[in-house]
PDB file of C-alpha atoms and ligand atoms in Angstrom:
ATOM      1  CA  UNK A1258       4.908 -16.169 -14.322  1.00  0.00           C
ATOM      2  CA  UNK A1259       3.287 -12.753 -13.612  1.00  0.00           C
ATOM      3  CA  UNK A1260      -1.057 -12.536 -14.257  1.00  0.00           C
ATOM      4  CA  UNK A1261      -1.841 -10.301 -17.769  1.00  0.00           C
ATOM      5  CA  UNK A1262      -3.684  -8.104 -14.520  1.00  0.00           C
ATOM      6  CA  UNK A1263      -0.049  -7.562 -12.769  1.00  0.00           C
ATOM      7  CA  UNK A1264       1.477  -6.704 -16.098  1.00  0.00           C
ATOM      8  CA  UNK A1265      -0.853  -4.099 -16.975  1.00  0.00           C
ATOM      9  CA  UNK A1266      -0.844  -2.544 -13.272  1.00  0.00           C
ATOM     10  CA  UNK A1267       3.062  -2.797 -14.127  1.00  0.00           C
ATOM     11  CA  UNK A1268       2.896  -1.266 -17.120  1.00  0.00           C
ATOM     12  CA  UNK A1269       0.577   1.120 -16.474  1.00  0.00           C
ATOM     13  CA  UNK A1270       0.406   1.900 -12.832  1.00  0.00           C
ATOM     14  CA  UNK A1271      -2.561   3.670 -11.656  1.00  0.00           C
ATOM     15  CA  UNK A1272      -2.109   6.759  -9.637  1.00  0.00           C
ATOM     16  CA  UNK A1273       1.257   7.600  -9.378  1.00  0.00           C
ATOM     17  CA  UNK A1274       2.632  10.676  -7.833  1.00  0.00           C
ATOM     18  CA  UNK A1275       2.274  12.846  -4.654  1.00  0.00           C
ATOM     19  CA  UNK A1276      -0.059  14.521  -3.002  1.00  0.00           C
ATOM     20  CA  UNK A1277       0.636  18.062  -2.009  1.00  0.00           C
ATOM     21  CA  UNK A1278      -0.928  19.101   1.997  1.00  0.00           C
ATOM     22  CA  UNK A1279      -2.226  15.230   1.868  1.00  0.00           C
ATOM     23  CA  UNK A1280      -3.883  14.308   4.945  1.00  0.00           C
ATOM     24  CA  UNK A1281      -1.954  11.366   5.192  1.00  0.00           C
ATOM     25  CA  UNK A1282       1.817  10.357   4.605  1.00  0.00           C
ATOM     26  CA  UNK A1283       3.492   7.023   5.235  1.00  0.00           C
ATOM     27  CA  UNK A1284       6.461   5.374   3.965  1.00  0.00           C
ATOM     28  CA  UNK A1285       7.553   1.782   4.641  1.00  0.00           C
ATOM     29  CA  UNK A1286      10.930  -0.455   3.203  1.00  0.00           C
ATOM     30  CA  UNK A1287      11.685  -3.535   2.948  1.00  0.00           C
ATOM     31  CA  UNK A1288      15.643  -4.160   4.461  1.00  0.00           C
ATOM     32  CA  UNK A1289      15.522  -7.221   2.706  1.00  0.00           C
ATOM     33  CA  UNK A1290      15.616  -6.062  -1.179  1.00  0.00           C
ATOM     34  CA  UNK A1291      15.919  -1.831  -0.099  1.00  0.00           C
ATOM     35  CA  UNK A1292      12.822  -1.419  -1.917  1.00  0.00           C
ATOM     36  CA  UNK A1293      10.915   1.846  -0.760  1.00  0.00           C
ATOM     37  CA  UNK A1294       7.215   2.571  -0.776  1.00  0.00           C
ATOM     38  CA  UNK A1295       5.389   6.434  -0.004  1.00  0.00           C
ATOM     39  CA  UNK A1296       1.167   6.443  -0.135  1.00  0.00           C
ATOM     40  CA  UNK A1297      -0.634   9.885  -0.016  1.00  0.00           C
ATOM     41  CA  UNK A1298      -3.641  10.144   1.312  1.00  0.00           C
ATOM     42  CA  UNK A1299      -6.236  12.840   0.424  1.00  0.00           C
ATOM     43  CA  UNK A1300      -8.938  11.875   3.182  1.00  0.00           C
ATOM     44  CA  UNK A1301     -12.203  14.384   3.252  1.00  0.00           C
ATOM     45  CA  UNK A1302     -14.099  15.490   6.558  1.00  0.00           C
ATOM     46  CA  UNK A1303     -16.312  12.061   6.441  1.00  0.00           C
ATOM     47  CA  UNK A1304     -13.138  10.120   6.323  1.00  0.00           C
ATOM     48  CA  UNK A1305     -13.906   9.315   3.286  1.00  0.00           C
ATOM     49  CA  UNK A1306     -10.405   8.653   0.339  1.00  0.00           C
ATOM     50  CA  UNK A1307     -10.915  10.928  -2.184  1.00  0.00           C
ATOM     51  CA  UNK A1308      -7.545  10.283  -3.718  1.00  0.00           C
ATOM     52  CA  UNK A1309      -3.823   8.223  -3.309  1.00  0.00           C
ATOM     53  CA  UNK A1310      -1.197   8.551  -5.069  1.00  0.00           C
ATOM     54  CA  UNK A1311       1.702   6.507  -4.368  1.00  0.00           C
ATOM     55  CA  UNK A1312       5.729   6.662  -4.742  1.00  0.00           C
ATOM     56  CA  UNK A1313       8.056   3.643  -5.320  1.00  0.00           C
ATOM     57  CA  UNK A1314      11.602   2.967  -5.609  1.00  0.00           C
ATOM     58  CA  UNK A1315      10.425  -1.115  -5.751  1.00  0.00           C
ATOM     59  CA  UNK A1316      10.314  -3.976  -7.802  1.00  0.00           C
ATOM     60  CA  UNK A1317       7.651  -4.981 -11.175  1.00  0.00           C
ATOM     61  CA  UNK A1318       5.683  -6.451  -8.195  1.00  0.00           C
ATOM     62  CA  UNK A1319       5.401  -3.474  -5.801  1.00  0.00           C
ATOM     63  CA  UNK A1320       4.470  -1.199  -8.553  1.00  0.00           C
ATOM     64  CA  UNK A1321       1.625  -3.404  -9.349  1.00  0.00           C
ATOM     65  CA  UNK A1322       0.083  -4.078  -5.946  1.00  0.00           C
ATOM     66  CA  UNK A1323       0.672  -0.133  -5.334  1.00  0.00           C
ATOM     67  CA  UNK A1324      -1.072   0.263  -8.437  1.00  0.00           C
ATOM     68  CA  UNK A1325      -4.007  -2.153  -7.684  1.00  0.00           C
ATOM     69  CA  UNK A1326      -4.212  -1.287  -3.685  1.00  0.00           C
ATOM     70  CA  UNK A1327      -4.302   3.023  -4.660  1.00  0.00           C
ATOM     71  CA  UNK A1328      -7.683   1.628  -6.888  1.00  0.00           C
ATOM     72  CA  UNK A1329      -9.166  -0.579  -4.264  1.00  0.00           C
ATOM     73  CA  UNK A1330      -8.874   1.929  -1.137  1.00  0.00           C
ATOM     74  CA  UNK A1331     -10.072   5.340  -3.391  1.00  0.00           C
ATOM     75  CA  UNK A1332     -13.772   6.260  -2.556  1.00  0.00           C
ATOM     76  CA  UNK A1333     -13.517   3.832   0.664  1.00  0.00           C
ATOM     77  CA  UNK A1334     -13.864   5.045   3.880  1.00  0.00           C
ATOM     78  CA  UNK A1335     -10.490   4.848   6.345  1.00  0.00           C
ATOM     79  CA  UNK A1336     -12.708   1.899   7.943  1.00  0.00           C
ATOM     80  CA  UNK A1337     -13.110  -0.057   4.511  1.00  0.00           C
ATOM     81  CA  UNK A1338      -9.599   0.969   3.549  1.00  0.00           C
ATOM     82  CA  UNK A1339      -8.179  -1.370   6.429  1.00  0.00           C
ATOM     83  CA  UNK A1340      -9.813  -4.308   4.458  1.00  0.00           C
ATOM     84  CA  UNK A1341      -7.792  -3.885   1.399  1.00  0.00           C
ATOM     85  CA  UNK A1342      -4.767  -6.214   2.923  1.00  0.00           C
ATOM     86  CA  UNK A1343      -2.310  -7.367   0.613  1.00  0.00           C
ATOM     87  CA  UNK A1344      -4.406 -10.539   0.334  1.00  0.00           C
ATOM     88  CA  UNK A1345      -7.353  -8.741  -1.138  1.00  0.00           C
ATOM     89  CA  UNK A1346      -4.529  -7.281  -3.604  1.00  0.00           C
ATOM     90  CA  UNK A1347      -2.695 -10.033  -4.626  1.00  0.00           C
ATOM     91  CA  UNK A1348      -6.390 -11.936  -5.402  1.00  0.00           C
ATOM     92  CA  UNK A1349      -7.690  -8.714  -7.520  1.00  0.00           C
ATOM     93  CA  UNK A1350      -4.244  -9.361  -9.230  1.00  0.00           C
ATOM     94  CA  UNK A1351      -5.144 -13.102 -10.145  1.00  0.00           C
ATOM     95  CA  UNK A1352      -2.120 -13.883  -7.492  1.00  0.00           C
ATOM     96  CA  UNK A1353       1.822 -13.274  -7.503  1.00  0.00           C
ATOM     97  CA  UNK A1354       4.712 -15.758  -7.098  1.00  0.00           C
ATOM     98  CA  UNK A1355       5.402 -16.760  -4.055  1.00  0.00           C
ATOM     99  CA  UNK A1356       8.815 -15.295  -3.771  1.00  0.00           C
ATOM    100  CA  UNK A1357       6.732 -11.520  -4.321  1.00  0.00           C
ATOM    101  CA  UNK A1358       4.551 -12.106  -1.741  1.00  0.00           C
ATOM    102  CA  UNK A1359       6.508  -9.666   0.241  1.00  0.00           C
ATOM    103  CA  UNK A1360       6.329  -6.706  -2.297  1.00  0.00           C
ATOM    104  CA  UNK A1361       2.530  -6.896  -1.779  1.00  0.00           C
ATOM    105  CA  UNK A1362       3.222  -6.065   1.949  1.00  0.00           C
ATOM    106  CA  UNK A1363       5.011  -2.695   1.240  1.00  0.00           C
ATOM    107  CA  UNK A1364       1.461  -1.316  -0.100  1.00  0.00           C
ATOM    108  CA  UNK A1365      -0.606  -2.794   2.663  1.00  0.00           C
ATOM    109  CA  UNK A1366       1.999  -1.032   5.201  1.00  0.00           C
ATOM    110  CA  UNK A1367       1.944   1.825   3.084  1.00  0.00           C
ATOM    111  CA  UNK A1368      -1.553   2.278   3.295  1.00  0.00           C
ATOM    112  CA  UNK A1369      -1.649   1.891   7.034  1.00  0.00           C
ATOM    113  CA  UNK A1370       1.077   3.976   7.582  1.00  0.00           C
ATOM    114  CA  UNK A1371      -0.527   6.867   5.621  1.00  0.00           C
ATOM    115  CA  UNK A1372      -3.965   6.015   8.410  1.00  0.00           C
ATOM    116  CA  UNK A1373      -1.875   6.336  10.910  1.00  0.00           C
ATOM    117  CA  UNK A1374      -0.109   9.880   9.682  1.00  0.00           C
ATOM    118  CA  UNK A1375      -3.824  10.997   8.891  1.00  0.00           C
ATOM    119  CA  UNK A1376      -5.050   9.722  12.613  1.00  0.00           C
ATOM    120  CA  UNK A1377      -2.525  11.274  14.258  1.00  0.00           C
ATOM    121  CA  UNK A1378      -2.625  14.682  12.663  1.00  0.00           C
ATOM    122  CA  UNK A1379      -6.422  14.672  13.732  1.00  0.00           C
ATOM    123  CA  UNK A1380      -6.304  13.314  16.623  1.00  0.00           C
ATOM    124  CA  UNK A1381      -8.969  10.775  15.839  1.00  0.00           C
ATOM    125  CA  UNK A1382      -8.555   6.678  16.278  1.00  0.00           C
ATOM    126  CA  UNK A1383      -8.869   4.106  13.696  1.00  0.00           C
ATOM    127  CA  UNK A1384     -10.248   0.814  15.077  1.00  0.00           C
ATOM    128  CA  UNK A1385      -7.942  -1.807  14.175  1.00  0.00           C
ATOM    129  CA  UNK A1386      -5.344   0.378  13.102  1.00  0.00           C
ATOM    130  CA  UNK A1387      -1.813  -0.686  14.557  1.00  0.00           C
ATOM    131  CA  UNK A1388       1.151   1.366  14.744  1.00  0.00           C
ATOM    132  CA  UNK A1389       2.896   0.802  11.510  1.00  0.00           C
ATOM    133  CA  UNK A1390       6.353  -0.772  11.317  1.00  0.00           C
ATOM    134  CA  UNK A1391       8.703   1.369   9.356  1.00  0.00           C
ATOM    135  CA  UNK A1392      10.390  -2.059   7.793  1.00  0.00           C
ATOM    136  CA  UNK A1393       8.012  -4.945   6.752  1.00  0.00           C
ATOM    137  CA  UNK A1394      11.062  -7.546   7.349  1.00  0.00           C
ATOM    138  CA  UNK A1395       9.229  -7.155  10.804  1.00  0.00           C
ATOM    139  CA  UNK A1396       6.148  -8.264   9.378  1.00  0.00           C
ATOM    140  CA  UNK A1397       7.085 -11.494   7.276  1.00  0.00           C
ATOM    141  CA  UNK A1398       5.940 -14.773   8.535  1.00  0.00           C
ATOM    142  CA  UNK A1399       8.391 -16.908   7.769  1.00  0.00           C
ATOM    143  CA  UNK A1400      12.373 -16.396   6.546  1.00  0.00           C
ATOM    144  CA  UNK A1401      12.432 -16.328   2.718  1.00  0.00           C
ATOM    145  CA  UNK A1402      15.235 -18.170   1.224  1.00  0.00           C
ATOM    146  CA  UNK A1403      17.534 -15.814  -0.943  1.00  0.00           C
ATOM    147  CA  UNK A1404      16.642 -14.797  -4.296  1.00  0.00           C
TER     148      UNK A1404
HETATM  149 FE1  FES B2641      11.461  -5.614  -2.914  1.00  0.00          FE
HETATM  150 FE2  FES B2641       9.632  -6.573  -4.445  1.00  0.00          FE
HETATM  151  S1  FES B2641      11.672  -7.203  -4.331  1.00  0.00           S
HETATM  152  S2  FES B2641       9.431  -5.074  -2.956  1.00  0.00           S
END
C-alpha cells in the first residue's frame, strides 16, 4: 500500500524537532482526523532555508511528507520553497493512497504558514504567498468519504 520511499521517511523521518528564535513558525490541523502539524523555519538574510525542523501529532502519512517536504525546501530560497506543493511531495514519495492525500496537505500548509510567520515578522512580501488557513478541511477539493 505505502512506497518503500514513504516507509523509510516513516521510519526514519528527516528533521524532526524545533527550532529555537526560528524565523518562521506555522502550525496547521486537519478537523477532519485532529492531526496537528508545526514547521520551523531557520531563513538567513538572502532568504535563503538554512534549516526546518518539523513537529507532528499526525498520521504514518504526515510524518512522511513532513519528512520528505523539510528535505525538499532546505537550501531553497522562500521563492523555490513555494514550489514544493504537496504534489511535488507525494511524487518524490513514489505517490500515497488516495485516502492520504490530505495528510500531504498539512506539510504544504505548514510550510506556507511558517513563510507567512517569517514575512510578517520582516515585513517583507512573498509573491504568491496566500494567507494560510489554520485548518486544511478548508483546503480539500472534494468531501472525502469516511475512513
Ligand atoms: Fe490526519 Fe493523515 S490522517 S493527517
Amino acid at each position: 500500500m505505502y512506497s518503500e520511499k514513504v516507509m523509510d521517511h516513516f521510519n526514519h523521518p528527516r528533521n524532526v524537532g524545533e527550532i529555537e528564535n526560528a524565523s518562521g513558525v506555522g502550525t496547521v490541523g486537519n478537523a477532519k482526523c485532529g492531526d496537528i502539524m508545526r514547521m520551523y523555519l531557520d531563513i538567513d538574510e538572502n532568504q535563503i532555508i538554512r534549516d526546518v525542523k518539523f513537529k507532528t501529532f499526525g498520521c504514518g502519512a504526515a510524518v512522511a511528507t513532513s519528512s520528505m517536504a523539510t528535505e525538499l525546501v532546505k537550501g531553497k530560497t522562500v521563492n523555490e520553497a513555494l514550489q514544493v506543493t504537496n504534489k511535488a511531495v507525494m511524487e518524490a514519495l513514489d505517490g500515497l493512497p488516495p485516502v492520504k492525500v490530505h495528510c500531504s496537505l498539512l506539510a504544504e500548509e505548514a510550510i506556507h504558514a511558517a513563510l507567512w510567520d517569517y514575512a510578517e515578522k520582516h515585513g517583507i512580501e512573498i509573491e504568491g504567498l496566500e494567507k494560510p488557513v489554520n485548518d486544511i478541511g478548508e483546503k480539500e477539493e472534494a468531501p472525502e468519504e469516511e475512513y
